[in-house]
Amino acid sequence: MDRLFGINGLAGFLLAVVVLLSVVGFLGTCAILTQQEQATNYYKIEDQKSIPQEVENASIYFKDAK
């Protein structure tokens, strides 16, 4: 009975489950907030005809519309 509530027992298992669910909840919340922020972040492509087919740094060809 002494080992039931030790770190290897039932309490340790519940502690691990609570910690993992907390991490999942935190990361899920961060993902949702990032998606909501980026959903309205539009980009504007400047001089579309001059962009070559193979580009190493494509970020120089588009700007935030905000």
Tab-separated table of N, CA and C in Angstrom:
chain	number	residue	atom	x	y	z
A	1	MET	N	0.825	-1.195	0.000
A	1	MET	CA	0.000	0.000	0.000
A	1	MET	C	0.866	1.256	0.000
A	2	ASP	N	2.075	1.128	0.507
A	2	ASP	CA	2.965	2.276	0.569
A	2	ASP	C	3.393	2.713	-0.840
A	3	ARG	N	3.511	1.755	-1.763
A	3	ARG	CA	3.977	2.065	-3.110
A	3	ARG	C	2.859	2.583	-4.011
A	4	LEU	N	1.603	2.518	-3.556
A	4	LEU	CA	0.476	2.919	-4.388
A	4	LEU	C	0.517	4.411	-4.725
A	5	PHE	N	0.897	5.225	-3.769
A	5	PHE	CA	0.895	6.671	-3.991
A	5	PHE	C	2.288	7.244	-4.193
A	6	GLY	N	3.260	6.397	-4.460
A	6	GLY	CA	4.608	6.862	-4.752
A	6	GLY	C	4.704	7.332	-6.190
A	7	ILE	N	5.869	7.757	-6.606
A	7	ILE	CA	6.065	8.269	-7.960
A	7	ILE	C	5.874	7.171	-9.002
A	8	ASN	N	6.045	5.904	-8.610
A	8	ASN	CA	5.831	4.795	-9.529
A	8	ASN	C	4.425	4.220	-9.422
A	9	GLY	N	3.608	4.752	-8.553
A	9	GLY	CA	2.269	4.205	-8.327
A	9	GLY	C	1.200	4.989	-9.054
A	10	LEU	N	0.009	4.936	-8.501
A	10	LEU	CA	-1.172	5.563	-9.098
A	10	LEU	C	-1.045	7.077	-9.135
A	11	ALA	N	-0.540	7.672	-8.080
A	11	ALA	CA	-0.399	9.130	-8.046
A	11	ALA	C	0.633	9.598	-9.075
A	12	GLY	N	1.699	8.857	-9.243
A	12	GLY	CA	2.689	9.207	-10.253
A	12	GLY	C	2.120	9.127	-11.656
A	13	PHE	N	1.302	8.115	-11.897
A	13	PHE	CA	0.643	7.970	-13.197
A	13	PHE	C	-0.292	9.148	-13.451
A	14	LEU	N	-1.087	9.505	-12.466
A	14	LEU	CA	-2.016	10.630	-12.634
A	14	LEU	C	-1.264	11.943	-12.816
A	15	LEU	N	-0.158	12.099	-12.108
A	15	LEU	CA	0.657	13.300	-12.272
A	15	LEU	C	1.202	13.390	-13.699
A	16	ALA	N	1.682	12.289	-14.245
A	16	ALA	CA	2.202	12.273	-15.605
A	16	ALA	C	1.099	12.592	-16.618
A	17	VAL	N	-0.094	12.052	-16.396
A	17	VAL	CA	-1.218	12.321	-17.305
A	17	VAL	C	-1.606	13.792	-17.258
A	18	VAL	N	-1.653	14.369	-16.071
A	18	VAL	CA	-2.016	15.781	-15.938
A	18	VAL	C	-0.967	16.672	-16.598
A	19	VAL	N	0.299	16.359	-16.425
A	19	VAL	CA	1.359	17.154	-17.049
A	19	VAL	C	1.279	17.061	-18.568
A	20	LEU	N	1.089	15.867	-19.097
A	20	LEU	CA	0.997	15.713	-20.551
A	20	LEU	C	-0.233	16.412	-21.126
A	21	LEU	N	-1.361	16.318	-20.444
A	21	LEU	CA	-2.562	17.014	-20.921
A	21	LEU	C	-2.399	18.528	-20.844
A	22	SER	N	-1.669	18.999	-19.845
A	22	SER	CA	-1.401	20.437	-19.751
A	22	SER	C	-0.548	20.903	-20.918
A	23	VAL	N	0.466	20.125	-21.279
A	23	VAL	CA	1.327	20.475	-22.412
A	23	VAL	C	0.522	20.470	-23.707
A	24	VAL	N	-0.321	19.473	-23.884
A	24	VAL	CA	-1.156	19.395	-25.090
A	24	VAL	C	-2.112	20.585	-25.153
A	25	GLY	N	-2.706	20.935	-24.035
A	25	GLY	CA	-3.613	22.085	-23.993
A	25	GLY	C	-2.906	23.382	-24.310
A	26	PHE	N	-1.712	23.560	-23.752
A	26	PHE	CA	-0.940	24.782	-24.013
A	26	PHE	C	-0.560	24.886	-25.479
A	27	LEU	N	-0.020	23.809	-26.044
A	27	LEU	CA	0.398	23.836	-27.454
A	27	LEU	C	-0.796	23.989	-28.391
A	28	GLY	N	-1.919	23.361	-28.055
A	28	GLY	CA	-3.124	23.516	-28.864
A	28	GLY	C	-3.632	24.941	-28.848
A	29	THR	N	-3.605	25.578	-27.677
A	29	THR	CA	-4.038	26.972	-27.568
A	29	THR	C	-3.122	27.886	-28.369
A	30	CYS	N	-1.820	27.647	-28.281
A	30	CYS	CA	-0.865	28.448	-29.066
A	30	CYS	C	-1.109	28.273	-30.563
A	31	ALA	N	-1.403	27.060	-30.991
A	31	ALA	CA	-1.650	26.805	-32.413
A	31	ALA	C	-2.907	27.514	-32.893
A	32	ILE	N	-3.953	27.491	-32.081
A	32	ILE	CA	-5.211	28.156	-32.459
A	32	ILE	C	-5.019	29.662	-32.529
A	33	LEU	N	-4.318	30.239	-31.558
A	33	LEU	CA	-4.092	31.684	-31.566
A	33	LEU	C	-3.228	32.110	-32.746
A	34	THR	N	-2.233	31.316	-33.089
A	34	THR	CA	-1.394	31.622	-34.240
A	34	THR	C	-2.200	31.550	-35.527
A	35	GLN	N	-3.053	30.539	-35.652
A	35	GLN	CA	-3.874	30.400	-36.851
A	35	GLN	C	-4.841	31.565	-36.988
A	36	GLN	N	-5.447	31.997	-35.884
A	36	GLN	CA	-6.372	33.122	-35.939
A	36	GLN	C	-5.662	34.413	-36.321
A	37	GLU	N	-4.443	34.584	-35.841
A	37	GLU	CA	-3.686	35.787	-36.176
A	37	GLU	C	-3.259	35.787	-37.639
A	38	GLN	N	-2.821	34.655	-38.150
A	38	GLN	CA	-2.320	34.582	-39.515
A	38	GLN	C	-3.428	34.466	-40.556
A	39	ALA	N	-4.649	34.165	-40.135
A	39	ALA	CA	-5.755	34.017	-41.088
A	39	ALA	C	-6.093	35.341	-41.763
A	40	THR	N	-5.795	36.450	-41.120
A	40	THR	CA	-6.085	37.764	-41.703
A	40	THR	C	-4.813	38.491	-42.113
A	41	ASN	N	-3.703	37.793	-42.178
A	41	ASN	CA	-2.435	38.387	-42.581
A	41	ASN	C	-2.227	38.130	-44.066
A	42	TYR	N	-2.670	39.063	-44.881
A	42	TYR	CA	-2.600	38.897	-46.322
A	42	TYR	C	-1.274	39.412	-46.855
A	43	TYR	N	-0.872	38.882	-47.990
A	43	TYR	CA	0.375	39.278	-48.618
A	43	TYR	C	0.100	39.891	-49.975
A	44	LYS	N	0.979	40.782	-50.383
A	44	LYS	CA	0.851	41.448	-51.673
A	44	LYS	C	2.113	41.128	-52.471
A	45	ILE	N	1.939	40.569	-53.656
A	45	ILE	CA	3.076	40.239	-54.514
A	45	ILE	C	3.364	41.442	-55.403
A	46	GLU	N	4.593	41.915	-55.331
A	46	GLU	CA	4.978	43.071	-56.131
A	46	GLU	C	5.759	42.615	-57.362
A	47	ASP	N	5.429	43.170	-58.502
A	47	ASP	CA	6.102	42.897	-59.777
A	47	ASP	C	6.136	41.397	-60.065
A	48	GLN	N	4.978	40.839	-60.228
A	48	GLN	CA	4.794	39.393	-60.365
A	48	GLN	C	5.482	38.821	-61.606
A	49	LYS	N	5.571	39.568	-62.654
A	49	LYS	CA	6.135	39.061	-63.915
A	49	LYS	C	7.653	38.897	-63.867
A	50	SER	N	8.322	39.572	-62.944
A	50	SER	CA	9.780	39.513	-62.920
A	50	SER	C	10.331	38.447	-61.978
A	51	ILE	N	9.479	37.635	-61.371
A	51	ILE	CA	9.933	36.607	-60.446
A	51	ILE	C	10.438	35.406	-61.248
A	52	PRO	N	11.667	34.977	-61.039
A	52	PRO	CA	12.166	33.791	-61.753
A	52	PRO	C	11.518	32.514	-61.225
A	53	GLN	N	11.601	31.435	-62.002
A	53	GLN	CA	10.969	30.182	-61.586
A	53	GLN	C	11.636	29.579	-60.366
A	54	GLU	N	12.936	29.602	-60.312
A	54	GLU	CA	13.655	29.041	-59.173
A	54	GLU	C	14.227	30.182	-58.349
A	55	VAL	N	13.714	30.317	-57.129
A	55	VAL	CA	14.095	31.417	-56.258
A	55	VAL	C	14.600	30.843	-54.947
A	56	GLU	N	15.758	31.312	-54.481
A	56	GLU	CA	16.278	30.847	-53.197
A	56	GLU	C	15.613	31.570	-52.035
A	57	ASN	N	15.430	32.871	-52.135
A	57	ASN	CA	14.826	33.655	-51.064
A	57	ASN	C	13.558	34.305	-51.602
A	58	ALA	N	12.451	33.594	-51.533
A	58	ALA	CA	11.204	34.079	-52.119
A	58	ALA	C	10.589	35.222	-51.320
A	59	SER	N	11.015	35.415	-50.083
A	59	SER	CA	10.390	36.438	-49.245
A	59	SER	C	10.690	37.860	-49.715
A	60	ILE	N	11.629	38.035	-50.632
A	60	ILE	CA	11.896	39.388	-51.123
A	60	ILE	C	10.860	39.827	-52.148
A	61	TYR	N	10.023	38.902	-52.611
A	61	TYR	CA	9.046	39.221	-53.651
A	61	TYR	C	7.646	39.482	-53.107
A	62	PHE	N	7.411	39.249	-51.822
A	62	PHE	CA	6.092	39.556	-51.289
A	62	PHE	C	6.226	40.314	-49.978
A	63	LYS	N	5.239	41.171	-49.722
A	63	LYS	CA	5.232	42.017	-48.530
A	63	LYS	C	3.907	41.843	-47.803
A	64	ASP	N	3.896	42.142	-46.499
A	64	ASP	CA	2.644	42.148	-45.745
A	64	ASP	C	1.761	43.272	-46.276
A	65	ALA	N	0.480	43.001	-46.457
A	65	ALA	CA	-0.435	43.993	-46.973
A	65	ALA	C	-0.855	44.999	-45.896
A	66	LYS	N	-0.620	44.652	-44.646
A	66	LYS	CA	-1.021	45.562	-43.559
A	66	LYS	C	-0.103	46.731	-43.433
